[in-house]
PDB file of C-alpha atoms and ligand atoms in Angstrom:
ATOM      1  CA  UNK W   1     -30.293 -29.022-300.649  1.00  0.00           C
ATOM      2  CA  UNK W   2     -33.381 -29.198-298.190  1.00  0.00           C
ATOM      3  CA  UNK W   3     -34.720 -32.684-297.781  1.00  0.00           C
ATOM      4  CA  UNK W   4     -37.338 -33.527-300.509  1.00  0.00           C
ATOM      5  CA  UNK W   5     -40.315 -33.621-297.935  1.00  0.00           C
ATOM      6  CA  UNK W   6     -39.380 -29.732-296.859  1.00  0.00           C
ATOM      7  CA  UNK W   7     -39.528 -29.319-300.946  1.00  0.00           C
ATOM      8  CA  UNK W   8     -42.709 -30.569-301.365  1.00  0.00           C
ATOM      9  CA  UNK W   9     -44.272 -29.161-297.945  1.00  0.00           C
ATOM     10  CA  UNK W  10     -43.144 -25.616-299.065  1.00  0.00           C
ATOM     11  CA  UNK W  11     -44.664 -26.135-302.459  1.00  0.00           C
ATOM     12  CA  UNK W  12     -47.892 -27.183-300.737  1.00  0.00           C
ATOM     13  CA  UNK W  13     -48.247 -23.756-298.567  1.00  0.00           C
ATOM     14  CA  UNK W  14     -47.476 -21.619-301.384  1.00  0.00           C
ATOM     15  CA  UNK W  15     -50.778 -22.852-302.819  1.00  0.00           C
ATOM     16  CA  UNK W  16     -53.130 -23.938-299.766  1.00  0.00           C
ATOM     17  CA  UNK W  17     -55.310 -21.901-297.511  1.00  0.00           C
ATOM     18  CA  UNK W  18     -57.015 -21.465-294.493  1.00  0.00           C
ATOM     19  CA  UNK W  19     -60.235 -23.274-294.844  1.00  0.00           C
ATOM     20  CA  UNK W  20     -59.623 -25.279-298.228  1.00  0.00           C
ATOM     21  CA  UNK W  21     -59.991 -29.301-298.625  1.00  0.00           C
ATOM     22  CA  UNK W  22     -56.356 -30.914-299.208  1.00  0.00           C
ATOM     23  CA  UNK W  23     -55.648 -35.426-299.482  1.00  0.00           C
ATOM     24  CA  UNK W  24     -52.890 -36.848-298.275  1.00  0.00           C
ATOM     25  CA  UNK W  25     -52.435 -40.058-300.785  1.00  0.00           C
ATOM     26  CA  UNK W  26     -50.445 -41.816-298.688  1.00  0.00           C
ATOM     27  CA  UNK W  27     -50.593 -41.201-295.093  1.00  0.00           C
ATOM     28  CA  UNK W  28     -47.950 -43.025-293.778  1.00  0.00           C
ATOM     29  CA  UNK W  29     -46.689 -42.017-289.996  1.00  0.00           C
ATOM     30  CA  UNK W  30     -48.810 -38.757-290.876  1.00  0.00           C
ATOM     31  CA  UNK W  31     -45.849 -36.078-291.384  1.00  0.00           C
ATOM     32  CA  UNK W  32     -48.123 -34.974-294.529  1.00  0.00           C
ATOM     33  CA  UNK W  33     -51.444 -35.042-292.686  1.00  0.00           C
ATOM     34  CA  UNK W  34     -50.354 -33.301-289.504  1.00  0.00           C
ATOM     35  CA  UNK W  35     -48.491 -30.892-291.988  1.00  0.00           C
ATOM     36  CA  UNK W  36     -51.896 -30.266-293.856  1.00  0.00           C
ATOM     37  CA  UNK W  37     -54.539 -30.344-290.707  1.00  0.00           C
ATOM     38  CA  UNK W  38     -52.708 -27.523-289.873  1.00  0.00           C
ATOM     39  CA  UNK W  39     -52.202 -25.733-292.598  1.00  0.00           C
ATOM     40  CA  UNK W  40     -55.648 -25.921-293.412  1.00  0.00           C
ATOM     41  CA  UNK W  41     -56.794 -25.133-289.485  1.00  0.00           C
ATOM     42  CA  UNK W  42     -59.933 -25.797-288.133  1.00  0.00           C
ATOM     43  CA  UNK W  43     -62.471 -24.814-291.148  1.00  0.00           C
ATOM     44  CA  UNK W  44     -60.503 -27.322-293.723  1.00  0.00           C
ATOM     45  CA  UNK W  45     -60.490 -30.547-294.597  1.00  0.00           C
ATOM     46  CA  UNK W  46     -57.714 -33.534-295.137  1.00  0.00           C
ATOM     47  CA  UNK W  47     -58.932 -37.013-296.320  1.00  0.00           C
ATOM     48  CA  UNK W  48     -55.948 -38.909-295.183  1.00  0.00           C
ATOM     49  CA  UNK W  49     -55.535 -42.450-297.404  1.00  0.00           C
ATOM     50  CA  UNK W  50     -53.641 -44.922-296.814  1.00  0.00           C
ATOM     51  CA  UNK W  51     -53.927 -48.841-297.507  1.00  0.00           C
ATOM     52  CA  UNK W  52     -52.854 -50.076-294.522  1.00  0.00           C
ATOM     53  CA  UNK W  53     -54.806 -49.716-291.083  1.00  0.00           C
ATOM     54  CA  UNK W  54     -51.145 -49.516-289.258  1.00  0.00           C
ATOM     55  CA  UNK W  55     -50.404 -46.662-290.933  1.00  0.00           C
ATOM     56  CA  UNK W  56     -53.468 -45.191-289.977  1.00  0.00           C
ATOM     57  CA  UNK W  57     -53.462 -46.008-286.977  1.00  0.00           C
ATOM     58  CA  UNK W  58     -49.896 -44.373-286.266  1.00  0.00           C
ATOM     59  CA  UNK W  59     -50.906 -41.169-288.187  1.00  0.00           C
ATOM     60  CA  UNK W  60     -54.173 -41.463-285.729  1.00  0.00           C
ATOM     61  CA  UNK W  61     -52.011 -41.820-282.564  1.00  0.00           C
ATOM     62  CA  UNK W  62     -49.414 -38.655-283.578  1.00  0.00           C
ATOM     63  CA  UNK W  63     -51.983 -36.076-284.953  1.00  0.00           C
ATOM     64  CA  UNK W  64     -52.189 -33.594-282.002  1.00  0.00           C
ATOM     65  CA  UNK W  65     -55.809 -33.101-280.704  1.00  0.00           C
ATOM     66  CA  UNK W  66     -56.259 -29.425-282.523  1.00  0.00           C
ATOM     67  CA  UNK W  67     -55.918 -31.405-285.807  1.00  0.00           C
ATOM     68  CA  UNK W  68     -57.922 -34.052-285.041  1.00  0.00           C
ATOM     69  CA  UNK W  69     -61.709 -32.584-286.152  1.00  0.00           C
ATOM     70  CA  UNK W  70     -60.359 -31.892-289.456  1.00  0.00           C
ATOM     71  CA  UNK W  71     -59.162 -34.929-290.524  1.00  0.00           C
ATOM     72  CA  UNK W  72     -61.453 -38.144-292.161  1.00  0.00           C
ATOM     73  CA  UNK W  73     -59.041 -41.207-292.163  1.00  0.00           C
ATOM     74  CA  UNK W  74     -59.640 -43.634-295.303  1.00  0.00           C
ATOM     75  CA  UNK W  75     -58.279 -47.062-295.338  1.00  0.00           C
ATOM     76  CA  UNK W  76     -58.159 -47.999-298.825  1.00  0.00           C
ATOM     77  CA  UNK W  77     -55.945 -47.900-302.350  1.00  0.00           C
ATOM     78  CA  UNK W  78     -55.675 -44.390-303.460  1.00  0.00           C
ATOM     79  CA  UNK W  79     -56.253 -46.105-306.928  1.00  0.00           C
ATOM     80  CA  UNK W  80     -59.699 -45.873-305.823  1.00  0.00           C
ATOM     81  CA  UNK W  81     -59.295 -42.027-305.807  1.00  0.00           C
ATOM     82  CA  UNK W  82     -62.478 -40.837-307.378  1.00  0.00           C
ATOM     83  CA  UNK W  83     -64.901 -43.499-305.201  1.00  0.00           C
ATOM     84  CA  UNK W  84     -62.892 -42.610-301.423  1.00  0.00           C
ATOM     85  CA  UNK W  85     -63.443 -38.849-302.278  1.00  0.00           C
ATOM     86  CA  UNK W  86     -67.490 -37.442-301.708  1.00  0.00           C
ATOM     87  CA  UNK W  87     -68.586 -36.726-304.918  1.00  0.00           C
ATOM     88  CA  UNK W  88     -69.024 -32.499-304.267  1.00  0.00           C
ATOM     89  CA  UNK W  89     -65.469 -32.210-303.241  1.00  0.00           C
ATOM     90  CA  UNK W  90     -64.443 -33.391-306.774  1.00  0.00           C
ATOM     91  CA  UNK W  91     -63.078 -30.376-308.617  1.00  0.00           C
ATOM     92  CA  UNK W  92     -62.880 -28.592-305.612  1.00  0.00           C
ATOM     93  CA  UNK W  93     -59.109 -30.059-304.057  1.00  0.00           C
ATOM     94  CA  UNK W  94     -56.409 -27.724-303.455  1.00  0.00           C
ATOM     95  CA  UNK W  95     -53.679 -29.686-303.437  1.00  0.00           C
ATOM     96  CA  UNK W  96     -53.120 -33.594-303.328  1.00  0.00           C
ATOM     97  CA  UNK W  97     -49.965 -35.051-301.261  1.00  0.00           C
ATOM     98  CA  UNK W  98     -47.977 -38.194-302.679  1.00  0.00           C
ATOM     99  CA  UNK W  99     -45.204 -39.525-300.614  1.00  0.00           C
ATOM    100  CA  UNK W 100     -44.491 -43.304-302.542  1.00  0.00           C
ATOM    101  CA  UNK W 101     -42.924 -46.276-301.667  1.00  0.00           C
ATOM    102  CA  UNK W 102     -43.552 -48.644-298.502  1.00  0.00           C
ATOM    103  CA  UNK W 103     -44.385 -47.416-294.518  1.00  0.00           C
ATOM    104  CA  UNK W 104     -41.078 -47.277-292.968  1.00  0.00           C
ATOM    105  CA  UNK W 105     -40.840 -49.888-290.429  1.00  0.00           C
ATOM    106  CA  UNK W 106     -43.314 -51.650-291.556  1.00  0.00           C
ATOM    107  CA  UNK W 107     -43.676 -54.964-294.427  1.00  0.00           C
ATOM    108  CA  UNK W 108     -42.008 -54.039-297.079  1.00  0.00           C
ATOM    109  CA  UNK W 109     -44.318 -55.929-299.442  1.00  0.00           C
ATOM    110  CA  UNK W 110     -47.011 -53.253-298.992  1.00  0.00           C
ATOM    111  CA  UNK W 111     -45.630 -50.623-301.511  1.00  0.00           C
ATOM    112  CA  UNK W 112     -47.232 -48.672-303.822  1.00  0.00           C
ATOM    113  CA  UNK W 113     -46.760 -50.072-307.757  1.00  0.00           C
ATOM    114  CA  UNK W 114     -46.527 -47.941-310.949  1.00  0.00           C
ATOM    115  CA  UNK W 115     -50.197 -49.636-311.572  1.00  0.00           C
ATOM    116  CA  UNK W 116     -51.806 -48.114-308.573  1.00  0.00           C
ATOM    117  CA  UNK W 117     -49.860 -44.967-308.841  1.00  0.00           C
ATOM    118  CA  UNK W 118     -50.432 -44.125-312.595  1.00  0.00           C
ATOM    119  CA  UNK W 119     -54.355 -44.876-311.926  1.00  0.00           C
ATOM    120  CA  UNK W 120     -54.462 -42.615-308.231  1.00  0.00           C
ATOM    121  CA  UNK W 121     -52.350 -39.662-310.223  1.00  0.00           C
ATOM    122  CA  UNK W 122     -54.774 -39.716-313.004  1.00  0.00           C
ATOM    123  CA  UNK W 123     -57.463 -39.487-310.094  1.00  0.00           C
ATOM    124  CA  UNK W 124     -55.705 -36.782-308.690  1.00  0.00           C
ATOM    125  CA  UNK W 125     -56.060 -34.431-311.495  1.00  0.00           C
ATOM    126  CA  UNK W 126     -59.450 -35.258-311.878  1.00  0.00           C
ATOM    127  CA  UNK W 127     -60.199 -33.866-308.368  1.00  0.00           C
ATOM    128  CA  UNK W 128     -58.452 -30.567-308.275  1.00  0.00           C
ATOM    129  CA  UNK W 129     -59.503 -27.507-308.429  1.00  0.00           C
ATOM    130  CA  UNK W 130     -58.120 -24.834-310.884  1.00  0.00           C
ATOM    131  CA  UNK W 131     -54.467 -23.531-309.702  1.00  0.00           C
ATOM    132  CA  UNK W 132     -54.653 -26.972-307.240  1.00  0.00           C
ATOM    133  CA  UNK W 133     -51.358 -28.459-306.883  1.00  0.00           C
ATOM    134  CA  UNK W 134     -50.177 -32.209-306.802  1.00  0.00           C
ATOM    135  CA  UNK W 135     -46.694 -33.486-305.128  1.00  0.00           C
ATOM    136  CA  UNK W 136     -45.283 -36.057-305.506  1.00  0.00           C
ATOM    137  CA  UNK W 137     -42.269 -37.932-304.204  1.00  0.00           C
ATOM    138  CA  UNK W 138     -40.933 -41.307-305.644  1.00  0.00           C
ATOM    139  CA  UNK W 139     -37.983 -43.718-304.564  1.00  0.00           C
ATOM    140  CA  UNK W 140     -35.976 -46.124-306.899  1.00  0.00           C
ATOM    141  CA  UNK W 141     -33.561 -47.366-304.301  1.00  0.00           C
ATOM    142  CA  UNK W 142     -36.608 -50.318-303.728  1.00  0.00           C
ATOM    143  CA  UNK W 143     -37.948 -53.280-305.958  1.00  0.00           C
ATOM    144  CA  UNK W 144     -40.538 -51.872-308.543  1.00  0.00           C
ATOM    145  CA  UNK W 145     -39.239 -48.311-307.738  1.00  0.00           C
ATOM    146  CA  UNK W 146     -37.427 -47.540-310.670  1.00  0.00           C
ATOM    147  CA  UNK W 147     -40.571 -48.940-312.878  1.00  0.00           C
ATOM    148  CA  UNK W 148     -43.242 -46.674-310.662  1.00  0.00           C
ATOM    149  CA  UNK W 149     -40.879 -43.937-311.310  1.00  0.00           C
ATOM    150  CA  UNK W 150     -40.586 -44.282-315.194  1.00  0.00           C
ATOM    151  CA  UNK W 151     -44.318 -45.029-315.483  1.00  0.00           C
ATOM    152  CA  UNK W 152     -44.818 -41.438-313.701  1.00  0.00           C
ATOM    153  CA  UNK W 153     -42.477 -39.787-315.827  1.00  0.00           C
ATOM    154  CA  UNK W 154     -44.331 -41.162-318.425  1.00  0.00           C
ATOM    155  CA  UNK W 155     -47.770 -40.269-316.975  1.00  0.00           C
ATOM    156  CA  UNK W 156     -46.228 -36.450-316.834  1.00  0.00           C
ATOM    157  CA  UNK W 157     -44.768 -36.212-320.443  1.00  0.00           C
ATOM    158  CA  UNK W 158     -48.107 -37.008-321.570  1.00  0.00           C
ATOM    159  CA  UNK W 159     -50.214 -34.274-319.709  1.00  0.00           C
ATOM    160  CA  UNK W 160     -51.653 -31.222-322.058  1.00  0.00           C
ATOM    161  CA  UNK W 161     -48.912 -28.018-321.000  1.00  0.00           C
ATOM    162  CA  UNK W 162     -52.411 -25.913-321.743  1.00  0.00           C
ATOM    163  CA  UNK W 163     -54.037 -27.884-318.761  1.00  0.00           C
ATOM    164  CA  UNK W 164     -51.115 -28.371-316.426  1.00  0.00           C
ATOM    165  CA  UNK W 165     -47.466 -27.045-315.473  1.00  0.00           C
ATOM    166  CA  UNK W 166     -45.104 -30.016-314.546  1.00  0.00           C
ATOM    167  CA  UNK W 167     -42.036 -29.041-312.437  1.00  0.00           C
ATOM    168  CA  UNK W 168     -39.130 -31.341-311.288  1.00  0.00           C
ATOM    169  CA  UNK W 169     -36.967 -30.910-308.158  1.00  0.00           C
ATOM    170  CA  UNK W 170     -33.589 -31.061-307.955  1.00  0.00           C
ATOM    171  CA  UNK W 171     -31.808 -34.514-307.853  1.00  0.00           C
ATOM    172  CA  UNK W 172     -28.943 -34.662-304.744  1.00  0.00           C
ATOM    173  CA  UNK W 173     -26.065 -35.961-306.535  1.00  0.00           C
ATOM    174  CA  UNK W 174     -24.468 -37.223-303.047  1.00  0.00           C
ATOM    175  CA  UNK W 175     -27.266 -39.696-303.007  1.00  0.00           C
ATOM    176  CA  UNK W 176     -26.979 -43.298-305.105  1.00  0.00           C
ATOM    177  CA  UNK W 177     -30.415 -43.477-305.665  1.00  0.00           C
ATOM    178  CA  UNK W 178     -31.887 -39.746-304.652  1.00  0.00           C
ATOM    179  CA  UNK W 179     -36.101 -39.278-303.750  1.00  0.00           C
ATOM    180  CA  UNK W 180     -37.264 -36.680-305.982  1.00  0.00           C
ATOM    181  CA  UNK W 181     -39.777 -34.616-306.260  1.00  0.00           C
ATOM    182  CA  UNK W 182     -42.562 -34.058-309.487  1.00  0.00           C
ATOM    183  CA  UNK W 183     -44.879 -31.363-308.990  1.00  0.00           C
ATOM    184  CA  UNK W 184     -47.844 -31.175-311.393  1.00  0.00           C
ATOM    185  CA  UNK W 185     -50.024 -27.430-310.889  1.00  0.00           C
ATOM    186  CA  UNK W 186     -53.355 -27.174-312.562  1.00  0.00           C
ATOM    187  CA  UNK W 187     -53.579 -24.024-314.784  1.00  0.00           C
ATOM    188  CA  UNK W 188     -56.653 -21.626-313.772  1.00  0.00           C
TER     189      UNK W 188
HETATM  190  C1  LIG Y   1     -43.503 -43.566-297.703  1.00  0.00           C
HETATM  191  S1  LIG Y   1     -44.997 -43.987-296.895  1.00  0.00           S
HETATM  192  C2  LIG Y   1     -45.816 -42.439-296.693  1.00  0.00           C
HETATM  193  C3  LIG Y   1     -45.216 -41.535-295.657  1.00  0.00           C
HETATM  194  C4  LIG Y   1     -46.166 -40.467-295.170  1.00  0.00           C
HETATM  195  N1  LIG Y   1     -46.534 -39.522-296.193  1.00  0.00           N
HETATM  196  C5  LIG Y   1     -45.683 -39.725-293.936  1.00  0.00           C
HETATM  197  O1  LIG Y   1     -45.693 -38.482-293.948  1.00  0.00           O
HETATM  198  O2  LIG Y   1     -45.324 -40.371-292.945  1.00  0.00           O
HETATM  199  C6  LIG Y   1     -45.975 -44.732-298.189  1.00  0.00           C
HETATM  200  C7  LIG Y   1     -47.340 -45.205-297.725  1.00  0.00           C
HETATM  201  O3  LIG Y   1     -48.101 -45.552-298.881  1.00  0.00           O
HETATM  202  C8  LIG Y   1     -49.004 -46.578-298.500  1.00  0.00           C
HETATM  203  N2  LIG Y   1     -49.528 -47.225-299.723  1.00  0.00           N
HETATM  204  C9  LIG Y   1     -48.925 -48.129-300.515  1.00  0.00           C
HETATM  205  N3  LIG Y   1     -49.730 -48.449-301.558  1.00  0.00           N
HETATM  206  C10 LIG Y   1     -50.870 -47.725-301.409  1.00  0.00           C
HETATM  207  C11 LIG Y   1     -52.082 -47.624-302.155  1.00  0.00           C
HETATM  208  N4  LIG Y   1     -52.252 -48.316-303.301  1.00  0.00           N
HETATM  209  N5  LIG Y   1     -53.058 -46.808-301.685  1.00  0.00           N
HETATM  210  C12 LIG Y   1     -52.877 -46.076-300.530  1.00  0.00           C
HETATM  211  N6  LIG Y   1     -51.745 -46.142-299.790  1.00  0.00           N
HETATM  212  C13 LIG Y   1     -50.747 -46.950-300.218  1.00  0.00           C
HETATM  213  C14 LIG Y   1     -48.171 -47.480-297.619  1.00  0.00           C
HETATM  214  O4  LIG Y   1     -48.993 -48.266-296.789  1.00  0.00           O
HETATM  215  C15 LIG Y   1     -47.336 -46.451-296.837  1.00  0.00           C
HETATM  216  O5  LIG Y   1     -47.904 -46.176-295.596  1.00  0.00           O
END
């Protein structure tokens, strides 16, 4: 089974293209936003979030200088969605990029909550543009995990199927407590 960030990254490029405006939720190290800067090349756009500035700053430091132009770093709670993201992109987002949990190698204690994460996913869809796309990954193996990942699955059961197509990835059964993947696609 390929690794749940190669799920969600091929999701992602069966929907984005050259040119479009993408968010990476949580930027983390910056796999997702180095993955999306070029994806969406030199006429796109990623607003990369995250709420710490050392996760910024190492996304910052390992973007390679042909992605640089197109990315505007945010430091702030993706909770905060609709304020972080100009007000003409709303509606307009292809495709929003949700990797949960806590910055590897960092303080645990800084972790994203099924609070913040119900209120940035609800955000999410408010931003996207018809036939956008939303991934998202969530972890129970932490404290709070299993909560955040119930409160999604709630958040998802109670989307309108004439709005929005849910889809789940497959769960790795060699894994105690497996990542996995909830994709949520805006209907045209
Ligand atoms: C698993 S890491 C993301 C990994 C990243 N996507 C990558 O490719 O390297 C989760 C990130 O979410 C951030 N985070 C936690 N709560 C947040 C919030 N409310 N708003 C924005 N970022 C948050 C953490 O600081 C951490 O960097």
């Amino acid at each position: 089974m390929p690794p749940v960030t190669a799920q969600a990254h091929d999701v992602i490029r069966s929907v984005v293209r050259p040119g479009e405006t993408v968010i990476d939720a949580t930027a983390g190290n910056g796999h997702d936003t180095r993955f999306l800067a070029q994806l969406v090349g030199p006429r796109g756009r990623v607003y990369a979030i995250d709420l710490q500035p050392l996760a910024l700053q190492r996304a910052q430091e390992t973007m390679p200088a042909e992605g640089q132009s197109q990315v505007t770093w945010i430091e702030g709670d993706h909770a905060r969605l609709l304020e972080l993201i100009p007000e003409p992109q709303h509606g307009q987002i292809a495709a929003v990029m949700f990797n949960l949990g806590y910055l590897p190698g960092a303080h645990k204690a800084i972790v994203t909550t099924s609070v913040t994460t119900r209120a940035a996913v609800e955000a999410a869809l408010a931003v996207l543009r018809p036939g956008g796309v939303i991934t998202i990954i969530a972890y129970t193996g932490h404290a709070g995990g299993a909560e955040e990942a119930s409160a999604l699955d709630e958040l998802l059961t109670g989307l309108s199927p004439s709005m929005y197509d849910i889809e789940r990835g497959p769960i790795d059964p060699a894994k105690i407590h497996p990542p996995r993947l909830s994709v949520i696609r805006k209907c045209d």
